[in-house]
Amino acid sequence: MKYLISGGTLLLSSMSVVAQTQQRPNIIFFLVDDMGWADSSVAYGEETYPLNKRYHTPNMDRLARMGVRFSSAYACPVSSPTRTSLMSGLNAAHSRITDFTTAVPGVPSDASHKPEALANDVLIHPDWNWNGISPKEGVDKTIQVTPYVRILQDAGYYTIHVGKGHWAAAGTPAASPYNLGFCVNVAGQVAGKPQSYYGQENYGNTKDNWSTFSTMNLTEYYGSDTHLTEALTLEALKTLDFPIKNNIPFFLNMAHHGVHTPITPDPRFVQHYLDEGLDHGQANYASLIEGVDKSLGDIMHYLAEKGVADNTIIIFMSDNGGNSENKTKGGILHTQNSPLREGKGSCYEGGIRIPLMMYWPGKTKAGEKMDVPVIAEDLYPTILSMAGIDDYKTLQELDGENLVPLITNGSGVDPERELLFHFPHQWKPYQLEDIDYLSSMRKGDWKIVYRHRTGELELYNLKNDLSERNNLAGKNKKKLKEMAVAISRKLREYNASMPMLKSTGEPIPYPDEL
């Protein structure tokens, strides 16, 4: 694959253009795992909610004051679809990567709990690309794409990955960050979660506990009291030394495992949450959040100390909504993302609306809140545009839109555009009514939800009903029909994987066929 930069200069090697790219901004993409929309003291909504008051996140607050925060930013319901959408610029329904990629070669992630094994279920999982993305053609159950990181690397960026990967199945090319365009990889692999956050437990790399999910490349911290979030941060800072000293623009994909399960306490922060009256699960989770906040602060401090803060863009994001179904998180199940409905795995707002902030020194307005809806695949063209790379070729036709005009001038993105979310799967071995087998679409203030099991359509006005409790399907049939046509058109356009009816083996109908 050959890429072009502005001006039409052919790039034959990354290092040959270093002299041309020294003034390009550095970019840090700070990605948190399973962090909900209200899981910080940053108020992304119209008000400060009770959950916002629970957390101590001074560095996230600082970033919000410095840059732009998005009130209506979206990702996919679960991790791999978001991460592959980021890397490819494709909507998950379009890439047909709609569930977790697997750590077990040859076995899709949903195989252990296929719904046909449930006597009371009516659906069967669809065919989908459970091996994820691939930079190489001919890999079964993948979609071949041009990763944006490869374009950054070819344009002279020193590209670094630290932490969670989860773009592809074990044994396939994209399981390795190096095959996606990263110059440096620390701990990036197929793991969807850590086995342990504790250095004393070697982060899961013990004789009795080791698995493909165990976090690698951190032997320096084995046996220590260094929390995984801290270890990844320390390693990330080490990787920045070379490009900063040599005045090479860098891209750091800082992909934390926090705050994914296991919800275990970060000893540095947990006690004051217990002292404030939270139960142990809530305190443990809050301590993981604060650990991630410290990481952000440490990185921001390092940039200032090295004199590169004024030329470094920071993008802060979560890969899906907060988990609302795990008992170890504490509190009352299915309410942990209040005021949003449900959580991770769901196409309701709690599963897909996420924290997103962007700070571009000299470009973004300090403390601005942006209400225009945006989605994960927008980050692909946005990051390349931030890097000054506007003339490039990709194997895939991008679904995402460049957000640079929006964050710099407040325009350029249609607030009424259609954003699609699609989860044609069952997340857990047991049925979760408001999580499994859902599709939804947002268009302006309106949102349609399609329940695959029952064929029910729901309609919500998010401006008036953020919690999605007032179903207007029966009261506004005209708008319901309009939205049903819109979501069906997009599902057909993308050739989206649709679940199958157990009784017939045929795909379920599209919403406009009901």
CSV table of N, CA and C in Angstrom, one decimal, residues 322-462:
chain,number,residue,atom,x,y,z
A,322,GLY,N,-20.2,2.1,30.7
A,322,GLY,CA,-19.8,1.4,31.9
A,322,GLY,C,-20.5,0.1,32.1
A,323,ASN,N,-19.9,-0.9,32.7
A,323,ASN,CA,-20.5,-2.2,33.0
A,323,ASN,C,-21.6,-2.0,34.1
A,324,SER,N,-22.8,-2.4,33.8
A,324,SER,CA,-23.9,-2.2,34.7
A,324,SER,C,-24.5,-3.6,35.2
A,325,GLU,N,-23.7,-4.7,34.8
A,325,GLU,CA,-24.3,-6.0,35.0
A,325,GLU,C,-23.4,-6.9,36.0
A,326,ASN,N,-22.2,-6.3,36.4
A,326,ASN,CA,-21.3,-7.1,37.2
A,326,ASN,C,-21.5,-6.8,38.6
A,327,LYS,N,-21.7,-7.9,39.4
A,327,LYS,CA,-22.0,-7.7,40.8
A,327,LYS,C,-20.8,-7.2,41.6
A,328,THR,N,-19.6,-7.4,41.2
A,328,THR,CA,-18.4,-7.0,41.9
A,328,THR,C,-18.2,-5.5,41.9
A,329,LYS,N,-19.0,-4.8,41.0
A,329,LYS,CA,-18.9,-3.4,40.9
A,329,LYS,C,-19.6,-2.7,42.0
A,330,GLY,N,-20.5,-3.4,42.7
A,330,GLY,CA,-21.2,-2.8,43.8
A,330,GLY,C,-22.5,-2.1,43.4
A,331,GLY,N,-23.2,-1.6,44.3
A,331,GLY,CA,-24.4,-0.9,44.0
A,331,GLY,C,-25.5,-1.8,43.5
A,332,ILE,N,-26.5,-1.2,42.8
A,332,ILE,CA,-27.6,-2.0,42.3
A,332,ILE,C,-27.4,-2.2,40.8
A,333,LEU,N,-27.5,-3.5,40.4
A,333,LEU,CA,-27.3,-3.8,39.0
A,333,LEU,C,-28.2,-3.0,38.1
A,334,HIS,N,-27.6,-2.7,36.9
A,334,HIS,CA,-28.4,-2.1,35.8
A,334,HIS,C,-28.7,-0.6,36.1
A,335,THR,N,-28.1,-0.1,37.2
A,335,THR,CA,-28.3,1.4,37.5
A,335,THR,C,-27.0,2.1,37.5
A,336,GLN,N,-25.9,1.5,37.3
A,336,GLN,CA,-24.6,2.1,37.6
A,336,GLN,C,-24.2,3.2,36.6
A,337,ASN,N,-25.0,3.4,35.5
A,337,ASN,CA,-24.7,4.5,34.6
A,337,ASN,C,-25.8,5.6,34.6
A,338,SER,N,-26.6,5.6,35.7
A,338,SER,CA,-27.6,6.6,35.8
A,338,SER,C,-27.1,8.0,35.6
A,339,PRO,N,-27.8,8.9,34.9
A,339,PRO,CA,-29.2,8.7,34.4
A,339,PRO,C,-29.4,7.9,33.1
A,340,LEU,N,-28.3,7.4,32.6
A,340,LEU,CA,-28.4,6.7,31.3
A,340,LEU,C,-29.0,5.3,31.6
A,341,ARG,N,-29.7,4.7,30.6
A,341,ARG,CA,-30.3,3.4,30.8
A,341,ARG,C,-29.3,2.3,30.4
A,342,GLU,N,-29.2,1.3,31.2
A,342,GLU,CA,-28.4,0.1,31.1
A,342,GLU,C,-26.9,0.5,31.0
A,343,GLY,N,-26.1,-0.4,30.3
A,343,GLY,CA,-24.7,-0.2,30.3
A,343,GLY,C,-24.0,-1.1,29.2
A,344,LYS,N,-22.8,-1.4,29.4
A,344,LYS,CA,-22.0,-2.2,28.5
A,344,LYS,C,-22.8,-3.3,27.8
A,345,GLY,N,-22.6,-3.5,26.5
A,345,GLY,CA,-23.3,-4.5,25.8
A,345,GLY,C,-24.7,-4.1,25.2
A,346,SER,N,-25.2,-3.0,25.7
A,346,SER,CA,-26.5,-2.5,25.3
A,346,SER,C,-26.5,-1.4,24.3
A,347,CYS,N,-27.5,-1.3,23.5
A,347,CYS,CA,-27.6,-0.2,22.5
A,347,CYS,C,-28.5,0.9,23.1
A,348,TYR,N,-28.9,0.8,24.4
A,348,TYR,CA,-29.4,2.0,25.1
A,348,TYR,C,-28.2,2.9,25.4
A,349,GLU,N,-28.5,4.1,25.9
A,349,GLU,CA,-27.5,5.1,26.0
A,349,GLU,C,-26.4,4.7,27.0
A,350,GLY,N,-26.7,4.0,28.0
A,350,GLY,CA,-25.7,3.6,29.0
A,350,GLY,C,-24.6,2.7,28.4
A,351,GLY,N,-24.9,2.0,27.4
A,351,GLY,CA,-24.0,1.1,26.8
A,351,GLY,C,-23.1,1.7,25.7
A,352,ILE,N,-23.6,2.9,25.1
A,352,ILE,CA,-22.9,3.4,24.0
A,352,ILE,C,-22.4,4.9,24.1
A,353,ARG,N,-23.1,5.6,25.0
A,353,ARG,CA,-22.6,7.0,25.2
A,353,ARG,C,-21.4,7.1,26.2
A,354,ILE,N,-20.4,7.8,25.7
A,354,ILE,CA,-19.1,7.6,26.4
A,354,ILE,C,-18.5,9.0,26.7
A,355,PRO,N,-17.5,9.0,27.6
A,355,PRO,CA,-16.7,10.2,27.8
A,355,PRO,C,-15.8,10.4,26.6
A,356,LEU,N,-15.7,11.7,26.1
A,356,LEU,CA,-14.7,12.0,25.0
A,356,LEU,C,-14.3,13.5,25.2
A,357,MET,N,-13.0,13.7,25.3
A,357,MET,CA,-12.5,15.1,25.3
A,357,MET,C,-11.3,15.2,24.3
A,358,MET,N,-11.1,16.4,23.8
A,358,MET,CA,-10.0,16.7,22.9
A,358,MET,C,-9.4,18.0,23.3
A,359,TYR,N,-8.1,18.0,23.4
A,359,TYR,CA,-7.3,19.2,23.6
A,359,TYR,C,-6.3,19.4,22.6
A,360,TRP,N,-6.3,20.4,21.8
A,360,TRP,CA,-5.4,20.8,20.8
A,360,TRP,C,-4.9,22.2,21.0
A,361,PRO,N,-3.7,22.3,21.6
A,361,PRO,CA,-3.2,23.6,22.0
A,361,PRO,C,-3.2,24.6,20.8
A,362,GLY,N,-3.9,25.7,21.1
A,362,GLY,CA,-4.0,26.8,20.1
A,362,GLY,C,-5.1,26.6,19.1
A,363,LYS,N,-5.8,25.5,19.2
A,363,LYS,CA,-6.8,25.2,18.2
A,363,LYS,C,-8.2,25.0,18.8
A,364,THR,N,-8.3,24.3,20.0
A,364,THR,CA,-9.6,24.1,20.6
A,364,THR,C,-9.8,25.2,21.7
A,365,LYS,N,-11.1,25.5,21.9
A,365,LYS,CA,-11.5,26.5,22.8
A,365,LYS,C,-11.5,25.9,24.2
A,366,ALA,N,-10.9,26.6,25.2
A,366,ALA,CA,-10.8,26.1,26.6
A,366,ALA,C,-12.2,26.0,27.2
A,367,GLY,N,-12.5,24.8,27.8
A,367,GLY,CA,-13.7,24.6,28.5
A,367,GLY,C,-15.0,24.5,27.7
A,368,GLU,N,-14.9,24.3,26.4
A,368,GLU,CA,-16.1,24.2,25.6
A,368,GLU,C,-16.8,22.8,25.7
A,369,LYS,N,-18.1,22.9,25.7
A,369,LYS,CA,-18.9,21.6,25.6
A,369,LYS,C,-19.6,21.5,24.3
A,370,MET,N,-19.4,20.4,23.6
A,370,MET,CA,-19.9,20.2,22.2
A,370,MET,C,-21.0,19.3,22.3
A,371,ASP,N,-22.2,19.7,21.8
A,371,ASP,CA,-23.4,18.8,21.8
A,371,ASP,C,-23.7,18.0,20.6
A,372,VAL,N,-23.0,18.3,19.5
A,372,VAL,CA,-23.2,17.6,18.2
A,372,VAL,C,-22.8,16.1,18.4
A,373,PRO,N,-23.7,15.2,18.1
A,373,PRO,CA,-23.3,13.7,18.2
A,373,PRO,C,-22.2,13.3,17.3
A,374,VAL,N,-21.2,12.6,17.9
A,374,VAL,CA,-20.1,12.0,17.2
A,374,VAL,C,-19.9,10.6,17.6
A,375,ILE,N,-19.1,9.8,16.8
A,375,ILE,CA,-19.0,8.4,17.0
A,375,ILE,C,-17.6,7.9,16.7
A,376,ALA,N,-17.3,6.7,17.2
A,376,ALA,CA,-15.9,6.2,17.3
A,376,ALA,C,-15.2,6.3,15.9
A,377,GLU,N,-15.9,5.9,14.8
A,377,GLU,CA,-15.2,5.9,13.5
A,377,GLU,C,-14.8,7.2,13.0
A,378,ASP,N,-15.3,8.3,13.7
A,378,ASP,CA,-14.9,9.7,13.3
A,378,ASP,C,-13.4,9.9,13.7
A,379,LEU,N,-12.9,9.2,14.6
A,379,LEU,CA,-11.5,9.4,15.1
A,379,LEU,C,-10.5,9.1,14.0
A,380,TYR,N,-10.8,8.2,13.1
A,380,TYR,CA,-9.8,7.9,12.0
A,380,TYR,C,-9.5,9.1,11.2
A,381,PRO,N,-10.4,9.7,10.5
A,381,PRO,CA,-10.1,10.8,9.7
A,381,PRO,C,-9.7,12.0,10.5
A,382,THR,N,-10.2,12.1,11.7
A,382,THR,CA,-9.9,13.3,12.6
A,382,THR,C,-8.4,13.3,13.0
A,383,ILE,N,-7.9,12.1,13.4
A,383,ILE,CA,-6.5,12.0,13.9
A,383,ILE,C,-5.6,12.3,12.7
A,384,LEU,N,-5.9,11.8,11.5
A,384,LEU,CA,-5.0,12.0,10.4
A,384,LEU,C,-5.0,13.5,10.0
A,385,SER,N,-6.2,14.1,10.1
A,385,SER,CA,-6.3,15.5,9.7
A,385,SER,C,-5.5,16.4,10.8
A,386,MET,N,-5.6,16.0,12.0
A,386,MET,CA,-4.8,16.7,13.1
A,386,MET,C,-3.3,16.6,12.7
A,387,ALA,N,-2.9,15.4,12.2
A,387,ALA,CA,-1.5,15.2,11.9
A,387,ALA,C,-1.1,15.9,10.6
A,388,GLY,N,-2.0,16.6,9.9
A,388,GLY,CA,-1.7,17.3,8.7
A,388,GLY,C,-1.6,16.3,7.5
A,389,ILE,N,-2.3,15.2,7.6
A,389,ILE,CA,-2.3,14.2,6.5
A,389,ILE,C,-3.7,14.1,5.9
A,390,ASP,N,-3.8,14.8,4.8
A,390,ASP,CA,-5.1,14.9,4.2
A,390,ASP,C,-5.3,14.2,2.9
A,391,ASP,N,-4.2,13.7,2.3
A,391,ASP,CA,-4.2,13.0,1.0
A,391,ASP,C,-3.6,11.6,1.2
A,392,TYR,N,-4.5,10.7,1.4
A,392,TYR,CA,-4.1,9.3,1.7
A,392,TYR,C,-5.1,8.3,1.1
A,393,LYS,N,-4.6,7.1,0.8
A,393,LYS,CA,-5.5,6.1,0.2
A,393,LYS,C,-5.7,5.0,1.2
A,394,THR,N,-6.9,4.4,1.2
A,394,THR,CA,-7.2,3.3,2.1
A,394,THR,C,-7.9,2.2,1.3
A,395,LEU,N,-7.8,1.0,1.8
A,395,LEU,CA,-8.5,-0.1,1.2
A,395,LEU,C,-10.0,0.0,1.4
A,396,GLN,N,-10.4,0.6,2.5
A,396,GLN,CA,-11.8,0.7,2.9
A,396,GLN,C,-12.3,2.1,2.6
A,397,GLU,N,-13.6,2.2,2.4
A,397,GLU,CA,-14.3,3.5,2.3
A,397,GLU,C,-14.7,3.9,3.7
A,398,LEU,N,-14.2,5.0,4.2
A,398,LEU,CA,-14.5,5.4,5.6
A,398,LEU,C,-15.9,5.8,5.8
A,399,ASP,N,-16.4,5.4,7.0
A,399,ASP,CA,-17.7,5.8,7.4
A,399,ASP,C,-17.6,7.1,8.3
A,400,GLY,N,-16.5,7.2,9.0
A,400,GLY,CA,-16.3,8.3,9.9
A,400,GLY,C,-16.1,9.7,9.2
A,401,GLU,N,-16.4,10.7,10.0
A,401,GLU,CA,-16.3,12.1,9.4
A,401,GLU,C,-15.2,12.8,10.2
A,402,ASN,N,-14.5,13.7,9.6
A,402,ASN,CA,-13.4,14.5,10.2
A,402,ASN,C,-14.0,15.5,11.1
A,403,LEU,N,-13.6,15.5,12.4
A,403,LEU,CA,-14.2,16.4,13.4
A,403,LEU,C,-13.4,17.6,13.6
A,404,VAL,N,-12.3,17.8,12.9
A,404,VAL,CA,-11.4,19.0,13.1
A,404,VAL,C,-12.2,20.3,12.9
A,405,PRO,N,-13.0,20.4,11.8
A,405,PRO,CA,-13.8,21.7,11.7
A,405,PRO,C,-14.8,21.9,12.8
A,406,LEU,N,-15.3,20.8,13.4
A,406,LEU,CA,-16.2,20.9,14.5
A,406,LEU,C,-15.5,21.4,15.7
A,407,ILE,N,-14.4,20.9,16.1
A,407,ILE,CA,-13.7,21.3,17.3
A,407,ILE,C,-12.9,22.6,17.2
A,408,THR,N,-12.7,23.0,16.0
A,408,THR,CA,-12.0,24.3,15.8
A,408,THR,C,-12.9,25.4,15.5
A,409,ASN,N,-13.9,25.2,14.7
A,409,ASN,CA,-14.8,26.2,14.2
A,409,ASN,C,-16.3,26.0,14.6
A,410,GLY,N,-16.6,24.9,15.3
A,410,GLY,CA,-18.0,24.6,15.7
A,410,GLY,C,-18.9,24.2,14.6
A,411,SER,N,-18.4,23.8,13.5
A,411,SER,CA,-19.3,23.4,12.3
A,411,SER,C,-18.6,22.3,11.5
A,412,GLY,N,-19.3,21.9,10.5
A,412,GLY,CA,-18.7,20.9,9.6
A,412,GLY,C,-19.3,19.5,9.8
A,413,VAL,N,-20.0,19.3,10.8
A,413,VAL,CA,-20.6,17.9,11.1
A,413,VAL,C,-22.1,18.1,11.3
A,414,ASP,N,-22.9,17.4,10.5
A,414,ASP,CA,-24.4,17.5,10.6
A,414,ASP,C,-24.9,16.9,11.9
A,415,PRO,N,-25.5,17.8,12.7
A,415,PRO,CA,-26.1,17.3,14.0
A,415,PRO,C,-27.2,16.3,13.8
A,416,GLU,N,-27.8,16.2,12.6
A,416,GLU,CA,-28.9,15.3,12.3
A,416,GLU,C,-28.5,14.0,11.6
A,417,ARG,N,-27.2,13.8,11.4
A,417,ARG,CA,-26.7,12.6,10.7
A,417,ARG,C,-27.1,11.4,11.5
A,418,GLU,N,-27.2,10.2,10.8
A,418,GLU,CA,-27.6,9.0,11.4
A,418,GLU,C,-26.4,8.2,11.9
A,419,LEU,N,-26.5,7.9,13.2
A,419,LEU,CA,-25.5,7.1,13.9
A,419,LEU,C,-26.1,5.7,14.3
A,420,LEU,N,-25.5,4.7,13.8
A,420,LEU,CA,-26.0,3.3,13.9
A,420,LEU,C,-25.2,2.5,15.0
A,421,PHE,N,-26.0,1.7,15.8
A,421,PHE,CA,-25.4,0.8,16.8
A,421,PHE,C,-26.0,-0.5,16.6
A,422,HIS,N,-25.2,-1.6,16.6
A,422,HIS,CA,-25.7,-2.9,16.3
A,422,HIS,C,-25.0,-4.0,17.1
A,423,PHE,N,-25.8,-4.7,17.9
A,423,PHE,CA,-25.3,-5.8,18.7
A,423,PHE,C,-26.2,-7.0,18.5
A,424,PRO,N,-25.9,-7.8,17.5
A,424,PRO,CA,-26.8,-9.0,17.2
A,424,PRO,C,-26.3,-10.2,17.9
A,425,HIS,N,-26.1,-10.1,19.2
A,425,HIS,CA,-25.4,-11.2,20.0
A,425,HIS,C,-26.1,-11.3,21.4
A,426,GLN,N,-25.7,-12.3,22.0
A,426,GLN,CA,-26.0,-12.5,23.4
A,426,GLN,C,-24.7,-12.4,24.2
A,427,TRP,N,-24.6,-11.4,25.1
A,427,TRP,CA,-23.4,-11.1,25.8
A,427,TRP,C,-22.9,-12.2,26.8
A,428,LYS,N,-23.8,-12.6,27.6
A,428,LYS,CA,-23.5,-13.6,28.7
A,428,LYS,C,-24.3,-14.9,28.4
A,429,PRO,N,-23.9,-16.0,29.1
A,429,PRO,CA,-24.6,-17.2,28.9
A,429,PRO,C,-26.0,-17.2,29.3
A,430,TYR,N,-26.4,-16.2,30.1
A,430,TYR,CA,-27.8,-16.0,30.5
A,430,TYR,C,-28.4,-14.8,29.8
A,431,GLN,N,-29.7,-14.8,29.7
A,431,GLN,CA,-30.3,-13.7,28.9
A,431,GLN,C,-30.4,-12.4,29.6
A,432,LEU,N,-30.1,-11.3,28.9
A,432,LEU,CA,-30.2,-10.0,29.5
A,432,LEU,C,-31.1,-9.2,28.6
A,433,GLU,N,-32.3,-8.9,29.0
A,433,GLU,CA,-33.3,-8.4,28.2
A,433,GLU,C,-33.0,-7.0,27.5
A,434,ASP,N,-32.4,-6.1,28.3
A,434,ASP,CA,-32.1,-4.8,27.7
A,434,ASP,C,-30.7,-4.7,27.2
A,435,ILE,N,-30.0,-5.8,27.0
A,435,ILE,CA,-28.6,-5.8,26.6
A,435,ILE,C,-28.5,-6.6,25.3
A,436,ASP,N,-28.9,-7.8,25.3
A,436,ASP,CA,-28.7,-8.7,24.2
A,436,ASP,C,-29.6,-8.4,23.0
A,437,TYR,N,-29.1,-8.7,21.8
A,437,TYR,CA,-29.9,-8.6,20.5
A,437,TYR,C,-30.6,-7.3,20.4
A,438,LEU,N,-29.9,-6.3,20.2
A,438,LEU,CA,-30.5,-4.9,20.0
A,438,LEU,C,-29.8,-4.2,18.8
A,439,SER,N,-30.5,-3.4,18.2
A,439,SER,CA,-30.0,-2.4,17.3
A,439,SER,C,-30.6,-1.0,17.6
A,440,SER,N,-29.9,0.0,17.4
A,440,SER,CA,-30.5,1.4,17.6
A,440,SER,C,-29.9,2.4,16.6
A,441,MET,N,-30.5,3.5,16.4
A,441,MET,CA,-30.0,4.6,15.6
A,441,MET,C,-30.4,5.9,16.3
A,442,ARG,N,-29.5,6.8,16.3
A,442,ARG,CA,-29.8,8.2,16.7
A,442,ARG,C,-29.7,9.1,15.5
A,443,LYS,N,-30.7,9.9,15.4
A,443,LYS,CA,-30.8,11.0,14.4
A,443,LYS,C,-31.3,12.2,15.0
A,444,GLY,N,-30.4,13.2,15.2
A,444,GLY,CA,-30.8,14.4,15.9
A,444,GLY,C,-31.2,14.1,17.4
A,445,ASP,N,-32.4,14.5,17.8
A,445,ASP,CA,-32.8,14.2,19.1
A,445,ASP,C,-33.5,12.9,19.2
A,446,TRP,N,-33.8,12.2,18.1
A,446,TRP,CA,-34.6,11.0,18.1
A,446,TRP,C,-33.8,9.8,18.0
A,447,LYS,N,-34.3,8.7,18.6
A,447,LYS,CA,-33.6,7.4,18.7
A,447,LYS,C,-34.6,6.3,18.6
A,448,ILE,N,-34.3,5.3,17.7
A,448,ILE,CA,-35.1,4.1,17.6
A,448,ILE,C,-34.3,3.0,18.1
A,449,VAL,N,-35.0,2.1,18.8
A,449,VAL,CA,-34.4,0.8,19.3
A,449,VAL,C,-35.2,-0.4,18.8
A,450,TYR,N,-34.4,-1.3,18.2
A,450,TYR,CA,-35.0,-2.5,17.6
A,450,TYR,C,-34.7,-3.7,18.5
A,451,ARG,N,-35.7,-4.3,19.1
A,451,ARG,CA,-35.4,-5.6,19.9
A,451,ARG,C,-35.6,-6.8,19.0
A,452,HIS,N,-34.4,-7.4,18.7
A,452,HIS,CA,-34.4,-8.5,17.8
A,452,HIS,C,-35.3,-9.7,18.2
A,453,ARG,N,-35.3,-10.0,19.5
A,453,ARG,CA,-36.0,-11.2,20.0
A,453,ARG,C,-37.5,-11.1,19.7
A,454,THR,N,-38.1,-9.9,20.0
A,454,THR,CA,-39.5,-9.8,20.0
A,454,THR,C,-40.0,-9.0,18.8
A,455,GLY,N,-39.1,-8.4,18.0
A,455,GLY,CA,-39.6,-7.6,16.9
A,455,GLY,C,-40.2,-6.2,17.3
A,456,GLU,N,-40.0,-5.8,18.5
A,456,GLU,CA,-40.6,-4.6,19.0
A,456,GLU,C,-39.7,-3.4,18.6
A,457,LEU,N,-40.3,-2.3,18.3
A,457,LEU,CA,-39.6,-1.1,18.0
A,457,LEU,C,-40.0,0.0,19.1
A,458,GLU,N,-39.0,0.7,19.5
A,458,GLU,CA,-39.2,1.7,20.5
A,458,GLU,C,-38.7,3.0,20.0
A,459,LEU,N,-39.3,4.1,20.4
A,459,LEU,CA,-38.9,5.5,20.0
A,459,LEU,C,-38.7,6.4,21.2
A,460,TYR,N,-37.6,7.1,21.2
A,460,TYR,CA,-37.3,8.0,22.3
A,460,TYR,C,-36.9,9.4,21.7
A,461,ASN,N,-37.2,10.4,22.5
A,461,ASN,CA,-36.7,11.7,22.2
A,461,ASN,C,-35.6,12.0,23.3
A,462,LEU,N,-34.4,12.0,22.9
A,462,LEU,CA,-33.3,12.1,23.9
A,462,LEU,C,-33.2,13.5,24.5
